[in-house]
PDB file of C-alpha atoms in Angstrom:
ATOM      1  CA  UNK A   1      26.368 -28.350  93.531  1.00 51.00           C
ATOM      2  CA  UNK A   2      26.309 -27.416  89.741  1.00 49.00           C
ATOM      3  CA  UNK A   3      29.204 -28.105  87.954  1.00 53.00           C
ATOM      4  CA  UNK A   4      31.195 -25.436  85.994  1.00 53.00           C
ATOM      5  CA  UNK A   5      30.598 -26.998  83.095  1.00 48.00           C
ATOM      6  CA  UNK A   6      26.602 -27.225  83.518  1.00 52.00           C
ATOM      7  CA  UNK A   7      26.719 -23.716  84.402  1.00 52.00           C
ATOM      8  CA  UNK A   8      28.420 -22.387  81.377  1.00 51.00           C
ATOM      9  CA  UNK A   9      25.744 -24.765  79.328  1.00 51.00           C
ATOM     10  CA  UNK A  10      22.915 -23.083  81.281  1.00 55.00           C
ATOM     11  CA  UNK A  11      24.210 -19.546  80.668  1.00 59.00           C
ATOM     12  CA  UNK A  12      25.549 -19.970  76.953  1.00 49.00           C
ATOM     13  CA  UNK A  13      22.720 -21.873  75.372  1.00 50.00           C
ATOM     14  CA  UNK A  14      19.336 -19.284  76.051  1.00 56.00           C
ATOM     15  CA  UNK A  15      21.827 -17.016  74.567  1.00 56.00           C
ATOM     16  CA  UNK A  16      22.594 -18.584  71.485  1.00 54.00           C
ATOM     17  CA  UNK A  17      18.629 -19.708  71.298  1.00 58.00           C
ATOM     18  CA  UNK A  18      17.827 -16.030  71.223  1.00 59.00           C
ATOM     19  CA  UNK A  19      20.661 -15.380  68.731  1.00 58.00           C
ATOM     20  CA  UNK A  20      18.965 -17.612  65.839  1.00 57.00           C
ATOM     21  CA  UNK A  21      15.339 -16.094  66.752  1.00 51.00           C
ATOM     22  CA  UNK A  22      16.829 -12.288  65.950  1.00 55.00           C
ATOM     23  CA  UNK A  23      18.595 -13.777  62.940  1.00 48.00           C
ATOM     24  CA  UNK A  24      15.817 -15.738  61.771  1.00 51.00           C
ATOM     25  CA  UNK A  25      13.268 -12.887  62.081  1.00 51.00           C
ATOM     26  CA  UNK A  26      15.484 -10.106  60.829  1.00 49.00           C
ATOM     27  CA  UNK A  27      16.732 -12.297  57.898  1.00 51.00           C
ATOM     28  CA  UNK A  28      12.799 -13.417  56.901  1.00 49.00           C
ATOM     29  CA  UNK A  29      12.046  -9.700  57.108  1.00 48.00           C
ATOM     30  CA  UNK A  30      14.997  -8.292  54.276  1.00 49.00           C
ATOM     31  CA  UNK A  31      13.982 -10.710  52.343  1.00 49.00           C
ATOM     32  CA  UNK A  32      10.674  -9.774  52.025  1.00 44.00           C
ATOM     33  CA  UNK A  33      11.295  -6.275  51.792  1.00 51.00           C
ATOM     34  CA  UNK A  34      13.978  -7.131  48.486  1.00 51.00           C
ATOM     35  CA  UNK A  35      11.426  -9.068  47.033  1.00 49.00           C
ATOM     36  CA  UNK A  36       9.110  -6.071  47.239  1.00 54.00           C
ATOM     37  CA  UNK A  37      11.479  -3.798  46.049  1.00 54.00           C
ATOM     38  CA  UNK A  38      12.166  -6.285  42.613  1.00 49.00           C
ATOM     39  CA  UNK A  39       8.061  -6.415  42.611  1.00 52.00           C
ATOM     40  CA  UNK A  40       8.205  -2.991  42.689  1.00 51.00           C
ATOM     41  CA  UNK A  41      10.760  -2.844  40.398  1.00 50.00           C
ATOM     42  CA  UNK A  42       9.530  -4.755  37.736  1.00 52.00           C
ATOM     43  CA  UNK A  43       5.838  -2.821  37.965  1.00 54.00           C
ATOM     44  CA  UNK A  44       7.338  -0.059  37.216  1.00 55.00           C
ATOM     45  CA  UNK A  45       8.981  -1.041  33.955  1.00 52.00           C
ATOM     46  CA  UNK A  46       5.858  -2.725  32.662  1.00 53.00           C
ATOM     47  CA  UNK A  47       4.052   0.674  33.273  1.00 53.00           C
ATOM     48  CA  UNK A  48       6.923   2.132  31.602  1.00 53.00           C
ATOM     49  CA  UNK A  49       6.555   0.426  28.731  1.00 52.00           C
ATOM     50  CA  UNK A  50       3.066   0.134  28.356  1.00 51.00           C
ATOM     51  CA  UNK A  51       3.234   4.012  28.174  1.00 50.00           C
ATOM     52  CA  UNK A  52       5.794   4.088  25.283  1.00 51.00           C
ATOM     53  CA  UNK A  53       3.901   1.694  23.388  1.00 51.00           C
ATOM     54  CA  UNK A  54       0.667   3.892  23.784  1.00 48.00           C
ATOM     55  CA  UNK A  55       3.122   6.847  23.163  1.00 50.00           C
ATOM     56  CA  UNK A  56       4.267   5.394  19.604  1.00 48.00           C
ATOM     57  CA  UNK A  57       0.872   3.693  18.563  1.00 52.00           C
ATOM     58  CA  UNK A  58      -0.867   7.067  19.231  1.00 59.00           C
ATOM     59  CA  UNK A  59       2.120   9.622  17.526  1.00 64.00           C
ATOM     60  CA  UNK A  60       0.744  10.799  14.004  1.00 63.00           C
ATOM     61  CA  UNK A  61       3.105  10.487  11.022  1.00 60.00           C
ATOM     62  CA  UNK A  62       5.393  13.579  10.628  1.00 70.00           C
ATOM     63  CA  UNK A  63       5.104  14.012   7.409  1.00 75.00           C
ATOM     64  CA  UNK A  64       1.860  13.633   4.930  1.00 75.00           C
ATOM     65  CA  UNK A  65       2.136  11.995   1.345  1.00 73.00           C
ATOM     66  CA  UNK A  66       0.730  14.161  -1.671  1.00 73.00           C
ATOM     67  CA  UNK A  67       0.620  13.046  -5.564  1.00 59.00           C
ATOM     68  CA  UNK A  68      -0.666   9.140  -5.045  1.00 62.00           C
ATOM     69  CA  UNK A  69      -2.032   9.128  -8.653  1.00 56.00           C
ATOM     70  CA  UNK A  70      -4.286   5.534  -9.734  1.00 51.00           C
ATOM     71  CA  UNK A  71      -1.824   3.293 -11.687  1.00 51.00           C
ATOM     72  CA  UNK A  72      -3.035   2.069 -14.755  1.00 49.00           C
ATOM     73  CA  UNK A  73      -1.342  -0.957 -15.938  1.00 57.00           C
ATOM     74  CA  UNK A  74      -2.369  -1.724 -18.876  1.00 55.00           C
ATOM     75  CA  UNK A  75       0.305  -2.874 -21.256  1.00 70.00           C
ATOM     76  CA  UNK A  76      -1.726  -1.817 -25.304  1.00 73.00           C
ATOM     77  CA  UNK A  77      -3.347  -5.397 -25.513  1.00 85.00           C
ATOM     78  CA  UNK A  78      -6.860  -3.859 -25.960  1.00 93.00           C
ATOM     79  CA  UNK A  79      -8.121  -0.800 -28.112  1.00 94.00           C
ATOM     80  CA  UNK A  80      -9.146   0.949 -24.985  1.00 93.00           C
ATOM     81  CA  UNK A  81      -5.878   0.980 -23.704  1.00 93.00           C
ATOM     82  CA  UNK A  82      -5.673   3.854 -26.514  1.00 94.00           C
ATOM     83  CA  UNK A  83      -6.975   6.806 -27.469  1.00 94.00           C
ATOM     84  CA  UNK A  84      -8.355   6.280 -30.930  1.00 97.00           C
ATOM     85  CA  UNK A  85     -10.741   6.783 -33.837  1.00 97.00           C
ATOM     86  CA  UNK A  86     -11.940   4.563 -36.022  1.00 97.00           C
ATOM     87  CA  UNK A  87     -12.342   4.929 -40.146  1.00 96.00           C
ATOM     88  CA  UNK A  88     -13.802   2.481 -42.006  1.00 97.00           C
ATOM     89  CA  UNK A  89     -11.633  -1.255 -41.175  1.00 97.00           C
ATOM     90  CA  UNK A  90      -8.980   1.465 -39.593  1.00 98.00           C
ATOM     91  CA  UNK A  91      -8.429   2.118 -36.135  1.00 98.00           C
ATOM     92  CA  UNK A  92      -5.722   4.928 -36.069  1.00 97.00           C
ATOM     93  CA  UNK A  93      -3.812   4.608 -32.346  1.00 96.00           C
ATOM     94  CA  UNK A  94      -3.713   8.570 -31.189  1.00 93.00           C
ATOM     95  CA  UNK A  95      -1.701   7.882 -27.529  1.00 92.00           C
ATOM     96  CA  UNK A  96      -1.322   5.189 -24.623  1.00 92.00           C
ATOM     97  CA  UNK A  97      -3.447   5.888 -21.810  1.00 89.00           C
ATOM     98  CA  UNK A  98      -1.445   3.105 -19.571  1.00 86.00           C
ATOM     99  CA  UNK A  99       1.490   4.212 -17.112  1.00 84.00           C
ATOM    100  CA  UNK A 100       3.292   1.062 -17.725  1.00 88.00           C
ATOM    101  CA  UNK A 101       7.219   1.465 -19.207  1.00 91.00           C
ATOM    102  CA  UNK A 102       6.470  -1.471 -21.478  1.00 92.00           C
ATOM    103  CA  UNK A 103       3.626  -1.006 -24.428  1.00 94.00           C
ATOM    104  CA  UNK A 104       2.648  -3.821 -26.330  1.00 95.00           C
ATOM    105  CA  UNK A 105       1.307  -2.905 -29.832  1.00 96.00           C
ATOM    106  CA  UNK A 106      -1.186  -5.161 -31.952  1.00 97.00           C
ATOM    107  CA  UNK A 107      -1.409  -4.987 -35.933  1.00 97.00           C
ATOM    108  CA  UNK A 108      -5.546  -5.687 -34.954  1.00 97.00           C
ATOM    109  CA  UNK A 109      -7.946  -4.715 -32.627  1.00 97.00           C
ATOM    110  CA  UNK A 110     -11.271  -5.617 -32.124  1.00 96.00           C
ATOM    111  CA  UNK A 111     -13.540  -2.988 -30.948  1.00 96.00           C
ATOM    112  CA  UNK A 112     -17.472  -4.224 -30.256  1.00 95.00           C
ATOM    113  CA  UNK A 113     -16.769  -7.395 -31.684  1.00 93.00           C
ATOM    114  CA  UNK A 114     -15.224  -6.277 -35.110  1.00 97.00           C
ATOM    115  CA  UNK A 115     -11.558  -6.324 -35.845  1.00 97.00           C
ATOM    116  CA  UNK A 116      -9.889  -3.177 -37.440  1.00 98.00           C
ATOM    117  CA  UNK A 117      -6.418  -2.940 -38.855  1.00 98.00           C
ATOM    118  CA  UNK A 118      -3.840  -0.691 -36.473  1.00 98.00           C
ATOM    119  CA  UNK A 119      -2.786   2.650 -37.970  1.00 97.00           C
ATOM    120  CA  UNK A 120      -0.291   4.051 -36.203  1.00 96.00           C
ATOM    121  CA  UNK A 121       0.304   7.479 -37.920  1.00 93.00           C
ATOM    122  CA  UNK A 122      -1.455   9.368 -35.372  1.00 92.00           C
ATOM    123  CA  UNK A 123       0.529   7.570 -33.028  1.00 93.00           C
ATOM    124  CA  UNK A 124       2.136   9.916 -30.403  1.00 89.00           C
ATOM    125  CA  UNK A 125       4.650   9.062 -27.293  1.00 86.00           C
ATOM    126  CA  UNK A 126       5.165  12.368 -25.674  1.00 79.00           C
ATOM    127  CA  UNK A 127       2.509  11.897 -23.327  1.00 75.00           C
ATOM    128  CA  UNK A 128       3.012   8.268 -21.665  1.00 80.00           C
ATOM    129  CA  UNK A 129       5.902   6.555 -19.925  1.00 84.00           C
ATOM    130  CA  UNK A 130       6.970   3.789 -22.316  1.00 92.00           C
ATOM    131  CA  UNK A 131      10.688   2.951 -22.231  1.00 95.00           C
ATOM    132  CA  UNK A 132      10.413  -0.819 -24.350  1.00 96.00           C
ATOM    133  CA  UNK A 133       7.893  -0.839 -27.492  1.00 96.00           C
ATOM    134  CA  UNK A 134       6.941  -4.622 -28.458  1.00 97.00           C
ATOM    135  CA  UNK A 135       5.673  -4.623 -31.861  1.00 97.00           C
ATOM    136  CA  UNK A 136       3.712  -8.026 -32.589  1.00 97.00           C
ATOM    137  CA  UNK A 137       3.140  -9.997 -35.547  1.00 97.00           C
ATOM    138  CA  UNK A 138       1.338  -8.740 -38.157  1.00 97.00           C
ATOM    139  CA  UNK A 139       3.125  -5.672 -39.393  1.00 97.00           C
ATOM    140  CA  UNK A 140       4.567  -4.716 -41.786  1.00 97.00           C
ATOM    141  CA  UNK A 141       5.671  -0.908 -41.991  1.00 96.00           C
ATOM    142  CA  UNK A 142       5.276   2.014 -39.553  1.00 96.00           C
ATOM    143  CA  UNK A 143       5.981   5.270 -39.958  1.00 93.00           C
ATOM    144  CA  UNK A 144       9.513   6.754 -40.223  1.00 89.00           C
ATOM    145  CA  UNK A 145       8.857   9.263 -37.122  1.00 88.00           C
ATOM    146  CA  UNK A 146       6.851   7.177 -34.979  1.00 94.00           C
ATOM    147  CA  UNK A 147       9.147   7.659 -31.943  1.00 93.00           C
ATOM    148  CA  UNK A 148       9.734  10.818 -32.632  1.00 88.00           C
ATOM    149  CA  UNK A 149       9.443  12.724 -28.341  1.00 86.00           C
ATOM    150  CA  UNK A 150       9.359   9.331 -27.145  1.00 92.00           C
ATOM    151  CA  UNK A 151      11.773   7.830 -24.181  1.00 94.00           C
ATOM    152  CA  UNK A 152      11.154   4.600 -25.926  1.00 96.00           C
ATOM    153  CA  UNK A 153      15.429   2.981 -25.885  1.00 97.00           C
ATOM    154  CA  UNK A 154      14.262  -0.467 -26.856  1.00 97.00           C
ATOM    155  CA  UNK A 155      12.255  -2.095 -29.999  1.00 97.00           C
ATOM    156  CA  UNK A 156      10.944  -5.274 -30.906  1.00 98.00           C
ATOM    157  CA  UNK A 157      10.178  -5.540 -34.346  1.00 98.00           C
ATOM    158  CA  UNK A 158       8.487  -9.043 -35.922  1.00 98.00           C
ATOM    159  CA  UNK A 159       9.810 -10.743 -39.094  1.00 97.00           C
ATOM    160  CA  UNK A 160       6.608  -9.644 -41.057  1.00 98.00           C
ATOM    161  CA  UNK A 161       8.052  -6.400 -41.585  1.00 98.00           C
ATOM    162  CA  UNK A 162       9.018  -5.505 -45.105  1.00 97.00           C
ATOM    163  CA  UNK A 163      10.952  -2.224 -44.341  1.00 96.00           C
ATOM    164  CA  UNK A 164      12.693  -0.337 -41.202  1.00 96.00           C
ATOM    165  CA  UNK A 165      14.175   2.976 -42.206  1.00 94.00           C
ATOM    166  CA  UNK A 166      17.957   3.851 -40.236  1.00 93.00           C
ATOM    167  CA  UNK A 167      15.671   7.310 -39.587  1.00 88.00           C
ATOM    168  CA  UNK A 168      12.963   5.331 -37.512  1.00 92.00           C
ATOM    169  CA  UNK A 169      15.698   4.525 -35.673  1.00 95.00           C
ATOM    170  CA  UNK A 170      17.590   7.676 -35.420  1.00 91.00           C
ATOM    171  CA  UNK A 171      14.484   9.226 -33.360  1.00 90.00           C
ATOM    172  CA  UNK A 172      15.096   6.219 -30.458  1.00 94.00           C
ATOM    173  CA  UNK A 173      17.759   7.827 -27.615  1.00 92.00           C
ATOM    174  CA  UNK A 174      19.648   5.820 -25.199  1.00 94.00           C
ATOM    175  CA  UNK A 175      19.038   7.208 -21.241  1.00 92.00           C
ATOM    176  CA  UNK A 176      23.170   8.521 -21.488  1.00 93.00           C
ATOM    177  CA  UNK A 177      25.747   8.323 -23.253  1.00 90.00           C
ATOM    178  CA  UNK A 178      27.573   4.913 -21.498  1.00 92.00           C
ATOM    179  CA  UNK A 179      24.292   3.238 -22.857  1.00 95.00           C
ATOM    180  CA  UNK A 180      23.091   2.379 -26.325  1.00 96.00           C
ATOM    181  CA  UNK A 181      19.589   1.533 -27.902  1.00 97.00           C
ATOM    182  CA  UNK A 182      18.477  -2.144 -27.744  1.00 97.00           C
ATOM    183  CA  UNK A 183      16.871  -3.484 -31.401  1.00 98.00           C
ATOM    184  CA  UNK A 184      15.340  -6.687 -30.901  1.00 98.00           C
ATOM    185  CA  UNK A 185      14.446  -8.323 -34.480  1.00 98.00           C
ATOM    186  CA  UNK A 186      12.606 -12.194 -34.739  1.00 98.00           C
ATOM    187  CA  UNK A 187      14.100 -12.552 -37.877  1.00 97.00           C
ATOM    188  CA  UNK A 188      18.003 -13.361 -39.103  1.00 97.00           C
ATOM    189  CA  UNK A 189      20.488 -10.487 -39.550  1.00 97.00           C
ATOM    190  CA  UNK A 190      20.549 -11.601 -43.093  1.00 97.00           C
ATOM    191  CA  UNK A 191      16.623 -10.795 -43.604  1.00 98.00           C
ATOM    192  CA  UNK A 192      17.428  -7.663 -40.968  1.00 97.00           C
ATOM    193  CA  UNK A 193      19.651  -6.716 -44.015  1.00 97.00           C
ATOM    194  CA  UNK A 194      17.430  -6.770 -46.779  1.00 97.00           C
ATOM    195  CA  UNK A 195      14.452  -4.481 -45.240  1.00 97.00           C
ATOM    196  CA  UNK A 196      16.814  -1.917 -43.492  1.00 97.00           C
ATOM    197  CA  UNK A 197      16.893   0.601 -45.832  1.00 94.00           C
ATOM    198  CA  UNK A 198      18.979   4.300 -45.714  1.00 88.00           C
ATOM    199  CA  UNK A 199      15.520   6.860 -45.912  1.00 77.00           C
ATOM    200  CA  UNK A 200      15.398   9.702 -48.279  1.00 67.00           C
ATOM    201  CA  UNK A 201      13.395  12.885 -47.048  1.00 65.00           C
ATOM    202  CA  UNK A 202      10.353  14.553 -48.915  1.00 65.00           C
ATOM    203  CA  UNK A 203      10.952  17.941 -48.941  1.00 72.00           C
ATOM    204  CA  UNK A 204       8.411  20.266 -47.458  1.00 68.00           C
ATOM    205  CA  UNK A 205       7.815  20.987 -50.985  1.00 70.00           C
ATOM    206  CA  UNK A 206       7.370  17.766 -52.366  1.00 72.00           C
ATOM    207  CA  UNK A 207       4.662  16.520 -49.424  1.00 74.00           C
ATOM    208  CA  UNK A 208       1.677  16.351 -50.050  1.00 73.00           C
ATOM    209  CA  UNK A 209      -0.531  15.871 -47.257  1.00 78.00           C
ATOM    210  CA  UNK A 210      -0.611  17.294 -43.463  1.00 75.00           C
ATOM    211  CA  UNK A 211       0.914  14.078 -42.532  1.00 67.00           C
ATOM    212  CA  UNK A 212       4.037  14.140 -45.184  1.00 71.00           C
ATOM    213  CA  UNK A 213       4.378  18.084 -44.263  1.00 72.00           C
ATOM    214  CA  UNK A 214       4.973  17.397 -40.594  1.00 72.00           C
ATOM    215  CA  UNK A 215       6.922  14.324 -41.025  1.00 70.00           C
ATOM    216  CA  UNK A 216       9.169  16.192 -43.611  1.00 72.00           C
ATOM    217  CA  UNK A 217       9.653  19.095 -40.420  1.00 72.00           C
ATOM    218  CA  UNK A 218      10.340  16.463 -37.945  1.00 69.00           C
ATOM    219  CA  UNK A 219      13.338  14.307 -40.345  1.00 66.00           C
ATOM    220  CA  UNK A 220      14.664  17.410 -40.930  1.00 67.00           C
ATOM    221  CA  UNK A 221      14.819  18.446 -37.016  1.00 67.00           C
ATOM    222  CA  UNK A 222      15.940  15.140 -36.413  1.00 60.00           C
ATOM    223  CA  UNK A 223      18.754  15.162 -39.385  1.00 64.00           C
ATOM    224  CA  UNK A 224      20.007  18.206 -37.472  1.00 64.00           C
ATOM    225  CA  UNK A 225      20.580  16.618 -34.593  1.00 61.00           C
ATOM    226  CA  UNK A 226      22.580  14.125 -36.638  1.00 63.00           C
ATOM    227  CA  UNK A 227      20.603  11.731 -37.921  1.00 75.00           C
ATOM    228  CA  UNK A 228      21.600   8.014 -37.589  1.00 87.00           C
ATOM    229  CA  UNK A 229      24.554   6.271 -36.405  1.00 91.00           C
ATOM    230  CA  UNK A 230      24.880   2.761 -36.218  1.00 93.00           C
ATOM    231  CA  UNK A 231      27.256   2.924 -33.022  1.00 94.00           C
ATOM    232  CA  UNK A 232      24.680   4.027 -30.564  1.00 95.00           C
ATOM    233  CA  UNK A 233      22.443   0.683 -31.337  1.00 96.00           C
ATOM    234  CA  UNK A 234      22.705  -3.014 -30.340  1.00 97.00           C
ATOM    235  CA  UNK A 235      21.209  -5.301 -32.663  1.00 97.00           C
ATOM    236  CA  UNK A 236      19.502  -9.080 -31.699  1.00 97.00           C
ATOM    237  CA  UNK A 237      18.815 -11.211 -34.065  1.00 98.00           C
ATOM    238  CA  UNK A 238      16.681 -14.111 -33.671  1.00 98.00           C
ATOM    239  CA  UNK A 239      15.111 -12.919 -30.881  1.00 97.00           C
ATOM    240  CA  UNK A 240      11.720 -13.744 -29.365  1.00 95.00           C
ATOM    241  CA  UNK A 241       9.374 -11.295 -27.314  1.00 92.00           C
ATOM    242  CA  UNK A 242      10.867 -13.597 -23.843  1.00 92.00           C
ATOM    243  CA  UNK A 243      14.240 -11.940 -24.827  1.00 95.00           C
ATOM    244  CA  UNK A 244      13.945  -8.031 -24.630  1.00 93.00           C
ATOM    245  CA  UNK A 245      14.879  -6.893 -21.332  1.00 77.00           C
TER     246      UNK A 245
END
């Protein structure tokens, strides 16, 4: 005779054996399916970016870009950075063919091999960009209206100089009115002293050539407009090419 406690074994255990098959099975199977799904899952977000990428890549700029013009940097070291013409040992600067804000300007140039001595007369600003005008050893004058149309606000002169009229200087504008014009000199204010001189118009009578004629129209344009005024300018004194900013 089986005893109640071998019976309840015999009857209990097949049914917890098949209890741990189902879970087993069912358990092996949702796990495979959410590991699908997260394959699935994750496919689809690589293909989604992959298309966004080739999207972006492939999209054509909105908007096109007009007026790219060939910068020309030269700075006035050589003669053909210039227009000119050349007279004799002369070479008479006409206008800066460079787009660069700072021109560098030589008392010499050599053209084919020969040097010629810088006339800058002809010399005219209203067609080039030049904010800073470095004027290098060697001379010794330039004309009163040289920056006359210019956007020229700072100067270098060199200690060779023997005069600067105040007019020179009157046709050189600050950009507004908070700012003034920069004058850098290589020279002492003492020896600034002795070649800055107060200039005295030639009538339109009194000139003589084409030159002194439009010159004489120009000072008197520019005397309109009042002329010069010592507040608007900073002076340096001492100063080397390194300084003028």
């Amino acid at each position: 005779m089986i005893s109640p406690l071998r019976k309840f074994i015999n009857t209990v255990l097949p049914l917890f054996i098949i209890i741990e098959f189902c879970v087993a099975i069912f358990g092996n199977h949702n796990n495979l399916e959410t590991k699908n799904n997260a394959t699935k899952i994750s496919e689809n977000k690589s293909k989604s970016k992959s298309k966004s990428k080739s999207k972006s890549s492939s999209t054509p700029p909105k908007k096109g870009v007009t007026g790219i013009d060939v910068v020309n940097r030269s700075t006035g070291s050589k003669a053909s950075d210039f227009e000119y013409e050349l007279n004799g040992s002369i070479i008479r600067i006409k206008r800066f063919k460079g787009s660069n804000t700072s021109l560098h300007l030589y008392s010499k140039y050599k053209v084919d091999k020969k040097t010629y001595t810088t006339d800058l007369s002809d010399m005219d600003f209203g067609f080039n960009k030049a904010k800073t005008v470095i004027l290098h050893s060697g001379f010794k004058t330039i004309p009163t209206n040289l920056f006359n149309s210019s956007d020229v606000t700072t100067v270098y002169f060199p200690n060779t100089m023997t005069q600067i009229y105040d007019y020179c200087l009157s046709y050189i504008h600050a950009d507004d009115d908070k700012s003034k014009v920069k004058i850098y000199y290589q020279g002492s204010q003492n020896q600034w002293n002795k070649i800055f001189a107060e200039y005295h118009r030639k009538s339109f009578k009194e000139a003589k050539t084409a030159y002194e004629k439009g010159a004489s129209i120009a000072d008197k344009l520019n005397e309109m407009m009042g002329g010069y005024d010592s507040s608007k300018y900073e002076f340096y004194f001492n100063a080397s090419e390194s300084d003028v900013k």
